[in-house]
Amino acid sequence: METPIPVPLRDLLAGYEWRQDALGRSSAHVFRLEADGSAPVYLKTEPVDPLSELAGEVAWLRWLRSQGLACPEIIAHAKDEEREWLLMSALPGSDLVSAELISPAERVRLLADALRRLHAIDIAACPFDHRLANRIGDARARLLAGHVDEDDFDETRLGRSGHDLFRELEEKRPATEDLVVTHGDACLPNFIADDTGFSGYIDCGRLGIADRHQDLSLACGSIEYNFGSALVADFLNAYGHFELHPEKMAYYRLLDEFF
């Protein structure tokens, strides 16, 4: 890193070798750090910004662990005038895109089980409210701040403006929400497994109460992108019975364009 690291973190990271993690779409830079005789750790850093998710991720990880669900342990959290830093333990195994020793069918089942377990938490226990009234406001704030990457829209929306998509977001807002505790970015790279099974949830900066289609829409899109459409039905069957609304599946993919 060219940016100076805060002294407390610098002391903790002495002797580690750094490797940048290029997987994922987060605005943060993520590094895997390894050293002989020490457990690997991850360092996430991003510029200080009122709309950044890193500060929230600290609270969300602590809450998730308090619910008995596996996720990285926070080792240190630091902030200076320019950047914010989060040092976390590494979970055993690989993300569900990279876990090549596990069959795609089994990875899809692990994802379904992980989401079903998360969605089973009583929403009354969750202090993070990501219902549409809040998320549409967040989308508007990100659009006005210039944080919406129009070049990264899904292929079917490339060439359209963020303002055009935002009008559609308001016009097509679903009338009801099937509320659960959602991961918020339920793509395959954000779930870890090893040869013993599911290891935990990562990149939890969008965790909160929302319609279950928030997670299921992104999960289905990630499965189709990485493994093909044939396993989408297997994923939904493994997730279990619920009322699938195709218009909501499409709507939450649209909402994701703003994050």
Phi, psi and omega in degrees: 000132175282331180287133179301137179268137177307143186306314180302321178289321180302319179293320180294330188261005179301130177091355179275146170266139186255141172220124182285137178269113185270352183281144177102170187241013183295149176287345180280153169271134183237132181233138170263129182243131181229147177209145178301131177082002180233150177290143177296152179224165175240139176241125178245135180216145175208159179298146176297128183202138180302337183258007180290157183257355190292317179298319178295325182298327177301311179295320183292321178295317179297320179293318181299318178295326179294339178271003178081016179257143186284132175198171181300146173272135179283123178265318180202149177223124184222157182210135172238196184291335186253321189223161173242147187226138178226118179255127186226156172291157175266136175279149180290136176107204184227162176291164189285359167272320188269350186284072189290342178281351177253134182295151176306321180298320179288324177297321178295320178294319179298320178297316179298317180296318181296319179289320179298321179294317179294317183291346180278349179294139177296124182295340178294340180274351187259123181272003187252112188258107179244031174297163189302326179303325179275318186289327176293323174296320177297319179298318179298316180298318179293322178296313182292333179276358180079022182266003180265119184271100182292340178282350182253012177296156173304153187306323183289346181246001178300139181097346177269158180270158176298323179294324177295316179294325180293322175300317178296321180300318179289319184291327186259012181305126179297150182282336182229160177228130177267090196278133173216175171277114184256155171290320177096334178218062193278056176264156185308321181295348184262016179227133188246142177213154171231193186289353177262351179132202184291133183257331179154177183259140174231174181050060187263025184289355179240015183294138177168178180288123178200174174296138181301337178294340173305312180281316187292326179294315181289323177298314180296319178297320179292319178297314180298318181295318186270327187237352185096163188288341186299329184273355179296315179297322178297319178299312182295323176295319180291327179296322176112181187291130169197165181273108181279128177247105181304325181292328175288322177303316179291322184295318183285338169291322176296314179302323183295339179298342183266000185233000000 
